[in-house]
Amino acid sequence: VDIPGATLGEETLAQTTGRARRGRVVRAAVAGATGYVGRELITLLARHPAARLTHLMSSGRDGKGSKSLEHSHPALRGKSHVPIQPLALEELGPATTDVVFFATPHETSHHAVPELLNRGLRVIDLSGAFRLKDAGAYSRWYGFEHHAGAALNEAVYGLTELNAEEIRAARLVSNPGCYATSVILALAPLLRAKWVNETVGIICDSKSGASGAGRGLSEKLHYVEVNENCRAYGLFTHRHVPEMLQALGLEEERFTFTPHLLPVNRGILSTIYVRLNEPREAAEVEGMFRDFYAAAPLVRVYEHGALPEIQAVAGTNYTDLGFALDAASERLIVVSALDNLGKGAAGQAIQNMNLMFGYAEETGLV
Ligand SMILES: NC(=O)c1ccc[n+]([C@@H]2O[C@H](COP(=O)([O-])OP(=O)(O)OC[C@H]3O[C@@H](n4cnc5c(N)ncnc54)[C@H](OP(=O)(O)O)[C@@H]3O)[C@@H](O)[C@H]2O)c1
């Protein structure tokens, strides 16, 4: 441990095993601490055997900054004594902090992240501000012009299972979207094996719990609008589409993604319809998924005949994958489930932090 005064880190590090014992305390700040993803990051960091919270920040609007943690998140009472303060980039630097998590709106991250990189910090951004390699795509999908080309160029897309080597060395990790994580993990093995008849097209039907929309007020998210309801939204326009196309190497006209809002707090279920390009047996498909994720501790592949569901992943950091095959017609349906705040956001961000600082990727997550 090379951090003076990191007593908590020293104590807890000594209790951990293997690689974690040889590492050092990771000093972590969270911007967006009052939000849903911020809450999940704080929860995971507070119990992580090798992390220490240094700063918690939010917009400071409506008196939200300068509040105690339990005021914003009653469930976190007693988990950290770090107060929530208004975002102040000048307070963040290598003397106090190793990594800053940004769980803020895209525009806030877009503005703030380059300055923190210049200050010598490593950043894990959970917004979409650094996910797309094409800066010109931001006006269409995100509604703002991208002006941080250098940071965008160096950002590594933080889909841990696909980009581990780049993530280890990255200064800026752009954490994937929640829907995108569920879909990319389901399709990447099939597409990389070249098993998919792409000309027929791929259809993804995804459903998310209401925490996916964040904590801000919106009429569409009132209890009465969400409860006992299920609605489609963002048809052909959802912001996660371009990062899925980018990560999977697909053409837009061959990929249809429709998200739905479910009356549950957390969780995403994606049902993905694919035509194979030659006959396969179910055992072959299961074996291919198992081989692809053999070294991935946070992806659970189900045996043929069993299907993932939201209750199995809510509150966890796993992605669960299952499938059904109609061998005669070469139609395959893959079902993918994760927690939008877990593997879909904070869990994957901590998984990436673990790689960046030399820990086993599942440290503090299982
Ligand atoms: N929710 C999910 O399932 C999910 C999954 C993956 C990725 N994400 C992404 O993660 C980010 C956070 O999402 P969320 O659901 O946690 O949103 P949220 O609940 O609305 O929280 C947003 C946070 O950002 C802060 N913030 C807003 N404007 C700010 C500013 N100008 N300066 C500093 N802080 C500011 C807010 O602080 P105040 O409370 O003080 O306004 C709050 O702490 C978003 O980019 C979202 O797209 C969300």
GROMACS .gro file of C-alpha atoms and ligand atoms in nm:
model
  414
    1VAL     CA    1   0.000   0.000   0.000
    2ASP     CA    2   0.158   0.327  -0.103
    3ILE     CA    3  -0.105   0.572   0.014
    4PRO     CA    4  -0.027   0.746   0.342
    5GLY     CA    5  -0.324   0.734   0.576
    6ALA     CA    6  -0.508   0.469   0.378
    7THR     CA    7  -0.582   0.281   0.699
    8LEU     CA    8  -0.911   0.136   0.585
    9GLY     CA    9  -0.751   0.017   0.263
   10GLU     CA   10  -0.458  -0.142   0.446
   11GLU     CA   11  -0.684  -0.326   0.685
   12THR     CA   12  -0.918  -0.461   0.425
   13LEU     CA   13  -0.643  -0.536   0.175
   14ALA     CA   14  -0.473  -0.757   0.430
   15GLN     CA   15  -0.788  -0.967   0.449
   16THR     CA   16  -0.808  -1.031   0.076
   17THR     CA   17  -0.638  -1.307  -0.112
   18GLY     CA   18  -0.419  -1.362  -0.418
   19ARG     CA   19  -0.362  -1.074  -0.654
   20ALA     CA   20  -0.560  -0.828  -0.447
   21ARG     CA   21  -0.318  -0.856  -0.156
   22ARG     CA   22  -0.029  -0.742  -0.375
   23GLY     CA   23  -0.213  -0.439  -0.515
   24ARG     CA   24  -0.256  -0.095  -0.368
   25VAL     CA   25  -0.557   0.100  -0.258
   26VAL     CA   26  -0.742   0.266  -0.545
   27ARG     CA   27  -0.852   0.617  -0.444
   28ALA     CA   28  -1.181   0.678  -0.622
   29ALA     CA   29  -1.403   0.984  -0.671
   30VAL     CA   30  -1.762   0.971  -0.796
   31ALA     CA   31  -1.924   1.254  -0.991
   32GLY     CA   32  -2.301   1.209  -1.014
   33ALA     CA   33  -2.313   1.072  -0.660
   34THR     CA   34  -2.679   1.165  -0.602
   35GLY     CA   35  -2.806   0.963  -0.901
   36TYR     CA   36  -2.904   0.597  -0.933
   37VAL     CA   37  -2.577   0.490  -1.094
   38GLY     CA   38  -2.386   0.702  -0.843
   39ARG     CA   39  -2.562   0.521  -0.560
   40GLU     CA   40  -2.462   0.186  -0.705
   41LEU     CA   41  -2.100   0.296  -0.754
   42ILE     CA   42  -2.078   0.415  -0.393
   43THR     CA   43  -2.232   0.089  -0.269
   44LEU     CA   44  -1.977  -0.118  -0.460
   45LEU     CA   45  -1.677   0.103  -0.382
   46ALA     CA   46  -1.759   0.119  -0.010
   47ARG     CA   47  -1.742  -0.260   0.016
   48HIS     CA   48  -1.457  -0.311  -0.234
   49PRO     CA   49  -1.153  -0.466  -0.063
   50ALA     CA   50  -0.906  -0.238  -0.242
   51ALA     CA   51  -1.087   0.091  -0.299
   52ARG     CA   52  -1.128   0.405  -0.093
   53LEU     CA   53  -1.377   0.683  -0.167
   54THR     CA   54  -1.215   1.027  -0.178
   55HIS     CA   55  -1.481   1.261  -0.321
   56LEU     CA   56  -1.853   1.248  -0.393
   57MET     CA   57  -1.988   1.521  -0.620
   58SER     CA   58  -2.312   1.620  -0.790
   59SER     CA   59  -2.454   1.921  -0.972
   60GLY     CA   60  -2.502   2.131  -0.662
   61ARG     CA   61  -2.835   2.243  -0.809
   62ASP     CA   62  -3.132   2.284  -0.573
   63GLY     CA   63  -2.901   2.250  -0.276
   64LYS     CA   64  -2.820   1.891  -0.375
   65GLY     CA   65  -2.447   1.946  -0.333
   66SER     CA   66  -2.308   1.977   0.019
   67LYS     CA   67  -2.549   1.714   0.150
   68SER     CA   68  -2.467   1.407   0.352
   69LEU     CA   69  -2.466   1.071   0.176
   70GLU     CA   70  -2.760   0.939   0.378
   71HIS     CA   71  -2.966   1.245   0.287
   72SER     CA   72  -2.941   1.146  -0.079
   73HIS     CA   73  -2.935   0.769  -0.032
   74PRO     CA   74  -3.080   0.657   0.301
   75ALA     CA   75  -2.975   0.297   0.235
   76LEU     CA   76  -2.609   0.407   0.241
   77ARG     CA   77  -2.623   0.549   0.593
   78GLY     CA   78  -2.296   0.472   0.767
   79LYS     CA   79  -2.122   0.340   0.452
   80SER     CA   80  -1.898   0.645   0.398
   81HIS     CA   81  -1.828   0.972   0.575
   82VAL     CA   82  -1.734   1.151   0.252
   83PRO     CA   83  -1.987   1.435   0.202
   84ILE     CA   84  -2.153   1.507  -0.132
   85GLN     CA   85  -2.036   1.843  -0.266
   86PRO     CA   86  -2.092   2.039  -0.589
   87LEU     CA   87  -1.875   1.925  -0.880
   88ALA     CA   88  -1.537   2.102  -0.849
   89LEU     CA   89  -1.282   1.971  -1.100
   90GLU     CA   90  -1.002   2.174  -0.941
   91GLU     CA   91  -1.030   1.960  -0.626
   92LEU     CA   92  -0.954   1.641  -0.819
   93GLY     CA   93  -0.589   1.559  -0.887
   94PRO     CA   94  -0.330   1.282  -0.849
   95ALA     CA   95  -0.238   1.394  -0.498
   96THR     CA   96  -0.572   1.268  -0.365
   97THR     CA   97  -0.731   1.056  -0.635
   98ASP     CA   98  -0.642   0.780  -0.884
   99VAL     CA   99  -0.966   0.743  -1.076
  100VAL     CA  100  -1.283   0.948  -1.123
  101PHE     CA  101  -1.614   0.782  -1.214
  102PHE     CA  102  -1.851   1.007  -1.407
  103ALA     CA  103  -2.215   0.903  -1.364
  104THR     CA  104  -2.343   1.232  -1.500
  105PRO     CA  105  -2.538   1.346  -1.808
  106HIS     CA  106  -2.352   1.305  -2.140
  107GLU     CA  107  -2.295   1.680  -2.177
  108THR     CA  108  -2.143   1.709  -1.828
  109SER     CA  109  -1.896   1.429  -1.897
  110HIS     CA  110  -1.815   1.571  -2.241
  111HIS     CA  111  -1.721   1.900  -2.080
  112ALA     CA  112  -1.537   1.772  -1.771
  113VAL     CA  113  -1.349   1.456  -1.869
  114PRO     CA  114  -1.078   1.616  -2.090
  115GLU     CA  115  -0.978   1.849  -1.808
  116LEU     CA  116  -0.938   1.560  -1.566
  117LEU     CA  117  -0.724   1.368  -1.816
  118ASN     CA  118  -0.506   1.679  -1.844
  119ARG     CA  119  -0.472   1.677  -1.467
  120GLY     CA  120  -0.321   1.328  -1.484
  121LEU     CA  121  -0.622   1.133  -1.360
  122ARG     CA  122  -0.772   0.816  -1.499
  123VAL     CA  123  -1.143   0.836  -1.578
  124ILE     CA  124  -1.425   0.586  -1.616
  125ASP     CA  125  -1.717   0.763  -1.779
  126LEU     CA  126  -2.057   0.597  -1.756
  127SER     CA  127  -2.232   0.841  -1.989
  128GLY     CA  128  -2.239   0.807  -2.366
  129ALA     CA  129  -2.006   1.103  -2.425
  130PHE     CA  130  -1.704   0.893  -2.526
  131ARG     CA  131  -1.859   0.573  -2.663
  132LEU     CA  132  -1.877   0.654  -3.035
  133LYS     CA  133  -1.557   0.671  -3.238
  134ASP     CA  134  -1.720   0.900  -3.497
  135ALA     CA  135  -1.744   1.247  -3.339
  136GLY     CA  136  -1.982   1.349  -3.618
  137ALA     CA  137  -2.239   1.092  -3.501
  138TYR     CA  138  -2.302   1.279  -3.176
  139SER     CA  139  -2.528   1.545  -3.326
  140ARG     CA  140  -2.762   1.279  -3.468
  141TRP     CA  141  -2.774   1.039  -3.172
  142TYR     CA  142  -2.703   1.260  -2.872
  143GLY     CA  143  -2.813   1.603  -2.990
  144PHE     CA  144  -2.486   1.787  -2.926
  145GLU     CA  145  -2.171   1.863  -3.125
  146HIS     CA  146  -1.867   1.676  -2.997
  147HIS     CA  147  -1.568   1.901  -2.930
  148ALA     CA  148  -1.340   1.666  -2.735
  149GLY     CA  149  -1.184   1.476  -3.024
  150ALA     CA  150  -0.855   1.391  -2.851
  151ALA     CA  151  -1.031   1.233  -2.552
  152LEU     CA  152  -1.272   1.054  -2.785
  153ASN     CA  153  -0.980   0.912  -2.982
  154GLU     CA  154  -0.807   0.771  -2.680
  155ALA     CA  155  -1.122   0.642  -2.505
  156VAL     CA  156  -1.143   0.263  -2.477
  157TYR     CA  157  -1.488   0.109  -2.499
  158GLY     CA  158  -1.526  -0.062  -2.163
  159LEU     CA  159  -1.701  -0.383  -2.257
  160THR     CA  160  -1.477  -0.581  -2.024
  161GLU     CA  161  -1.515  -0.926  -2.177
  162LEU     CA  162  -1.418  -0.799  -2.525
  163ASN     CA  163  -1.156  -0.531  -2.455
  164ALA     CA  164  -0.971  -0.636  -2.139
  165GLU     CA  165  -0.618  -0.571  -2.268
  166GLU     CA  166  -0.694  -0.217  -2.385
  167ILE     CA  167  -0.886  -0.141  -2.067
  168ARG     CA  168  -0.587  -0.235  -1.849
  169ALA     CA  169  -0.376   0.036  -2.011
  170ALA     CA  170  -0.646   0.299  -2.065
  171ARG     CA  171  -0.654   0.647  -1.914
  172LEU     CA  172  -1.014   0.692  -2.025
  173VAL     CA  173  -1.262   0.406  -2.026
  174SER     CA  174  -1.603   0.473  -2.177
  175ASN     CA  175  -1.840   0.237  -2.000
  176PRO     CA  176  -2.100   0.083  -2.235
  177GLY     CA  177  -2.471   0.148  -2.220
  178CYS     CA  178  -2.689  -0.093  -2.023
  179TYR     CA  179  -2.893  -0.219  -2.319
  180ALA     CA  180  -2.576  -0.228  -2.530
  181THR     CA  181  -2.400  -0.451  -2.279
  182SER     CA  182  -2.687  -0.701  -2.278
  183VAL     CA  183  -2.705  -0.715  -2.658
  184ILE     CA  184  -2.332  -0.710  -2.739
  185LEU     CA  185  -2.251  -0.991  -2.495
  186ALA     CA  186  -2.527  -1.202  -2.654
  187LEU     CA  187  -2.427  -1.141  -3.015
  188ALA     CA  188  -2.047  -1.105  -3.012
  189PRO     CA  189  -1.972  -1.480  -2.987
  190LEU     CA  190  -2.208  -1.562  -3.276
  191LEU     CA  191  -2.084  -1.282  -3.500
  192ARG     CA  192  -1.716  -1.346  -3.432
  193ALA     CA  193  -1.769  -1.713  -3.515
  194LYS     CA  194  -1.942  -1.596  -3.838
  195TRP     CA  195  -2.246  -1.812  -3.765
  196VAL     CA  196  -2.506  -1.543  -3.841
  197ASN     CA  197  -2.691  -1.486  -4.168
  198GLU     CA  198  -2.666  -1.108  -4.149
  199THR     CA  199  -2.858  -1.046  -4.471
  200VAL     CA  200  -3.180  -1.162  -4.300
  201GLY     CA  201  -3.122  -0.903  -4.028
  202ILE     CA  202  -3.107  -0.922  -3.648
  203ILE     CA  203  -3.391  -0.808  -3.422
  204CYS     CA  204  -3.341  -0.714  -3.056
  205ASP     CA  205  -3.638  -0.666  -2.832
  206SER     CA  206  -3.518  -0.531  -2.496
  207LYS     CA  207  -3.704  -0.440  -2.178
  208SER     CA  208  -3.569  -0.232  -1.892
  209GLY     CA  209  -3.673  -0.143  -1.540
  210ALA     CA  210  -3.749   0.222  -1.463
  211SER     CA  211  -3.417   0.302  -1.291
  212GLY     CA  212  -3.266   0.289  -1.641
  213ALA     CA  213  -3.409   0.635  -1.705
  214GLY     CA  214  -3.233   0.794  -1.407
  215ARG     CA  215  -3.362   0.974  -1.103
  216GLY     CA  216  -3.466   1.301  -1.269
  217LEU     CA  217  -3.833   1.393  -1.278
  218SER     CA  218  -4.036   1.317  -1.589
  219GLU     CA  219  -4.409   1.273  -1.639
  220LYS     CA  220  -4.354   0.952  -1.836
  221LEU     CA  221  -4.182   0.802  -1.533
  222HIS     CA  222  -4.447   0.880  -1.272
  223TYR     CA  223  -4.562   0.574  -1.078
  224VAL     CA  224  -4.903   0.566  -1.243
  225GLU     CA  225  -4.750   0.587  -1.592
  226VAL     CA  226  -4.505   0.301  -1.530
  227ASN     CA  227  -4.685   0.068  -1.292
  228GLU     CA  228  -4.900  -0.206  -1.454
  229ASN     CA  229  -4.778  -0.092  -1.793
  230CYS     CA  230  -4.523  -0.182  -2.062
  231ARG     CA  231  -4.444   0.051  -2.348
  232ALA     CA  232  -4.202   0.065  -2.639
  233TYR     CA  233  -3.998   0.381  -2.692
  234GLY     CA  234  -3.704   0.514  -2.893
  235LEU     CA  235  -3.793   0.309  -3.205
  236PHE     CA  236  -3.508   0.341  -3.458
  237THR     CA  237  -3.361   0.627  -3.252
  238HIS     CA  238  -3.227   0.486  -2.925
  239ARG     CA  239  -2.879   0.615  -2.836
  240HIS     CA  240  -2.740   0.270  -2.770
  241VAL     CA  241  -2.787   0.164  -3.133
  242PRO     CA  242  -2.466   0.324  -3.270
  243GLU     CA  243  -2.243   0.174  -3.000
  244MET     CA  244  -2.394  -0.169  -3.066
  245LEU     CA  245  -2.331  -0.133  -3.440
  246GLN     CA  246  -1.977  -0.012  -3.372
  247ALA     CA  247  -1.891  -0.295  -3.131
  248LEU     CA  248  -2.050  -0.568  -3.342
  249GLY     CA  249  -1.951  -0.442  -3.688
  250LEU     CA  250  -2.311  -0.445  -3.812
  251GLU     CA  251  -2.488  -0.231  -4.073
  252GLU     CA  252  -2.769  -0.014  -3.936
  253GLU     CA  253  -3.032  -0.138  -4.186
  254ARG     CA  254  -2.972  -0.500  -4.078
  255PHE     CA  255  -3.012  -0.438  -3.707
  256THR     CA  256  -3.342  -0.347  -3.540
  257PHE     CA  257  -3.345  -0.258  -3.172
  258THR     CA  258  -3.659  -0.171  -2.977
  259PRO     CA  259  -3.643  -0.092  -2.605
  260HIS     CA  260  -3.943  -0.117  -2.370
  261LEU     CA  261  -4.008   0.021  -2.024
  262LEU     CA  262  -4.107  -0.240  -1.765
  263PRO     CA  263  -4.273  -0.175  -1.428
  264VAL     CA  264  -3.978  -0.308  -1.226
  265ASN     CA  265  -3.707  -0.110  -1.047
  266ARG     CA  266  -3.402  -0.267  -1.206
  267GLY     CA  267  -3.308  -0.525  -1.467
  268ILE     CA  268  -3.291  -0.567  -1.846
  269LEU     CA  269  -3.411  -0.862  -2.050
  270SER     CA  270  -3.308  -0.870  -2.417
  271THR     CA  271  -3.463  -1.121  -2.657
  272ILE     CA  272  -3.258  -1.139  -2.975
  273TYR     CA  273  -3.371  -1.305  -3.298
  274VAL     CA  274  -3.104  -1.438  -3.533
  275ARG     CA  275  -3.098  -1.658  -3.845
  276LEU     CA  276  -2.794  -1.889  -3.861
  277ASN     CA  277  -2.611  -1.937  -4.188
  278GLU     CA  278  -2.587  -2.314  -4.164
  279PRO     CA  279  -2.749  -2.596  -3.962
  280ARG     CA  280  -2.631  -2.628  -3.600
  281GLU     CA  281  -2.713  -2.851  -3.306
  282ALA     CA  282  -2.812  -2.701  -2.971
  283ALA     CA  283  -2.509  -2.859  -2.805
  284GLU     CA  284  -2.285  -2.685  -3.058
  285VAL     CA  285  -2.441  -2.346  -2.982
  286GLU     CA  286  -2.412  -2.395  -2.608
  287GLY     CA  287  -2.051  -2.510  -2.645
  288MET     CA  288  -1.964  -2.206  -2.855
  289PHE     CA  289  -2.102  -1.967  -2.589
  290ARG     CA  290  -1.930  -2.161  -2.311
  291ASP     CA  291  -1.595  -2.154  -2.489
  292PHE     CA  292  -1.623  -1.782  -2.564
  293TYR     CA  293  -1.694  -1.695  -2.200
  294ALA     CA  294  -1.482  -1.966  -2.037
  295ALA     CA  295  -1.257  -1.705  -1.874
  296ALA     CA  296  -1.532  -1.451  -1.800
  297PRO     CA  297  -1.632  -1.466  -1.433
  298LEU     CA  298  -1.929  -1.228  -1.472
  299VAL     CA  299  -2.102  -1.400  -1.766
  300ARG     CA  300  -2.313  -1.705  -1.687
  301VAL     CA  301  -2.408  -1.927  -1.980
  302TYR     CA  302  -2.720  -2.138  -1.922
  303GLU     CA  303  -2.755  -2.499  -2.031
  304HIS     CA  304  -2.978  -2.547  -2.335
  305GLY     CA  305  -3.342  -2.537  -2.231
  306ALA     CA  306  -3.295  -2.291  -1.942
  307LEU     CA  307  -3.356  -1.919  -1.996
  308PRO     CA  308  -3.234  -1.615  -1.801
  309GLU     CA  309  -3.479  -1.384  -1.631
  310ILE     CA  310  -3.461  -1.053  -1.451
  311GLN     CA  311  -3.507  -1.193  -1.101
  312ALA     CA  312  -3.191  -1.401  -1.145
  313VAL     CA  313  -2.972  -1.097  -1.213
  314ALA     CA  314  -3.131  -0.802  -1.028
  315GLY     CA  315  -2.890  -0.682  -0.761
  316THR     CA  316  -2.598  -0.876  -0.916
  317ASN     CA  317  -2.313  -0.786  -1.152
  318TYR     CA  318  -2.366  -1.080  -1.386
  319THR     CA  319  -2.493  -1.111  -1.741
  320ASP     CA  320  -2.688  -1.432  -1.791
  321LEU     CA  321  -2.717  -1.583  -2.141
  322GLY     CA  322  -2.947  -1.858  -2.267
  323PHE     CA  323  -3.094  -1.960  -2.602
  324ALA     CA  324  -3.349  -2.165  -2.791
  325LEU     CA  325  -3.282  -2.314  -3.135
  326ASP     CA  326  -3.513  -2.434  -3.408
  327ALA     CA  327  -3.251  -2.640  -3.587
  328ALA     CA  328  -3.471  -2.717  -3.890
  329SER     CA  329  -3.521  -2.352  -3.983
  330GLU     CA  330  -3.185  -2.231  -3.843
  331ARG     CA  331  -3.365  -1.979  -3.623
  332LEU     CA  332  -3.190  -1.896  -3.298
  333ILE     CA  333  -3.327  -1.685  -3.013
  334VAL     CA  334  -3.077  -1.562  -2.755
  335VAL     CA  335  -3.202  -1.429  -2.422
  336SER     CA  336  -2.975  -1.203  -2.220
  337ALA     CA  337  -3.043  -1.064  -1.873
  338LEU     CA  338  -2.852  -0.821  -1.653
  339ASP     CA  339  -2.907  -0.551  -1.394
  340ASN     CA  340  -2.895  -0.213  -1.567
  341LEU     CA  341  -2.730  -0.062  -1.258
  342GLY     CA  342  -2.499  -0.363  -1.207
  343LYS     CA  343  -2.328  -0.513  -1.512
  344GLY     CA  344  -2.514  -0.250  -1.717
  345ALA     CA  345  -2.344   0.038  -1.534
  346ALA     CA  346  -2.165   0.045  -1.197
  347GLY     CA  347  -2.070  -0.324  -1.183
  348GLN     CA  348  -1.900  -0.309  -1.521
  349ALA     CA  349  -1.732   0.021  -1.427
  350ILE     CA  350  -1.580  -0.140  -1.116
  351GLN     CA  351  -1.486  -0.446  -1.326
  352ASN     CA  352  -1.294  -0.206  -1.551
  353MET     CA  353  -1.137  -0.028  -1.254
  354ASN     CA  354  -1.015  -0.365  -1.129
  355LEU     CA  355  -0.837  -0.431  -1.459
  356MET     CA  356  -0.692  -0.077  -1.475
  357PHE     CA  357  -0.537  -0.115  -1.128
  358GLY     CA  358  -0.418  -0.474  -1.153
  359TYR     CA  359  -0.691  -0.661  -0.969
  360ALA     CA  360  -0.886  -0.967  -1.075
  361GLU     CA  361  -1.183  -0.832  -1.270
  362GLU     CA  362  -1.446  -0.973  -1.034
  363THR     CA  363  -1.289  -0.825  -0.719
  364GLY     CA  364  -1.562  -0.680  -0.499
  365LEU     CA  365  -1.835  -0.782  -0.744
  366VAL     CA  366  -1.930  -1.142  -0.662
  367LIG     N1  367  -2.961   0.440  -1.504
  367LIG     C1  368  -2.901   0.342  -1.571
  367LIG     O1  369  -2.945   0.227  -1.570
  367LIG     C2  370  -2.775   0.372  -1.649
  367LIG     C3  371  -2.704   0.264  -1.702
  367LIG     C4  372  -2.586   0.288  -1.772
  367LIG     C5  373  -2.542   0.419  -1.790
  367LIG     N2  374  -2.615   0.523  -1.739
  367LIG     C6  375  -2.563   0.659  -1.759
  367LIG     O2  376  -2.506   0.701  -1.635
  367LIG     C7  377  -2.525   0.841  -1.618
  367LIG     C8  378  -2.601   0.864  -1.488
  367LIG     O3  379  -2.726   0.800  -1.497
  367LIG     P1  380  -2.828   0.794  -1.374
  367LIG     O4  381  -2.936   0.701  -1.415
  367LIG     O5  382  -2.757   0.772  -1.247
  367LIG     O6  383  -2.884   0.946  -1.376
  367LIG     P2  384  -2.949   1.029  -1.257
  367LIG     O7  385  -3.008   0.935  -1.157
  367LIG     O8  386  -3.037   1.130  -1.321
  367LIG     O9  387  -2.823   1.102  -1.189
  367LIG     C9  388  -2.752   1.203  -1.259
  367LIG    C10  389  -2.640   1.253  -1.170
  367LIG    O10  390  -2.566   1.351  -1.243
  367LIG    C11  391  -2.558   1.469  -1.165
  367LIG     N3  392  -2.553   1.588  -1.250
  367LIG    C12  393  -2.648   1.636  -1.335
  367LIG     N4  394  -2.604   1.749  -1.396
  367LIG    C13  395  -2.480   1.772  -1.347
  367LIG    C14  396  -2.384   1.874  -1.368
  367LIG     N5  397  -2.405   1.974  -1.455
  367LIG     N6  398  -2.268   1.868  -1.298
  367LIG    C15  399  -2.244   1.769  -1.211
  367LIG     N7  400  -2.330   1.668  -1.187
  367LIG    C16  401  -2.447   1.670  -1.253
  367LIG    C17  402  -2.683   1.469  -1.081
  367LIG    O11  403  -2.665   1.555  -0.970
  367LIG     P3  404  -2.790   1.633  -0.904
  367LIG    O12  405  -2.873   1.531  -0.837
  367LIG    O13  406  -2.721   1.727  -0.809
  367LIG    O14  407  -2.861   1.704  -1.016
  367LIG    C18  408  -2.689   1.321  -1.042
  367LIG    O15  409  -2.597   1.297  -0.939
  367LIG    C19  410  -2.603   0.889  -1.742
  367LIG    O16  411  -2.510   0.939  -1.838
  367LIG    C20  412  -2.668   0.762  -1.793
  367LIG    O17  413  -2.692   0.767  -1.934
  367LIG    C21  414  -2.730   0.502  -1.668
   0.00000   0.00000   0.00000
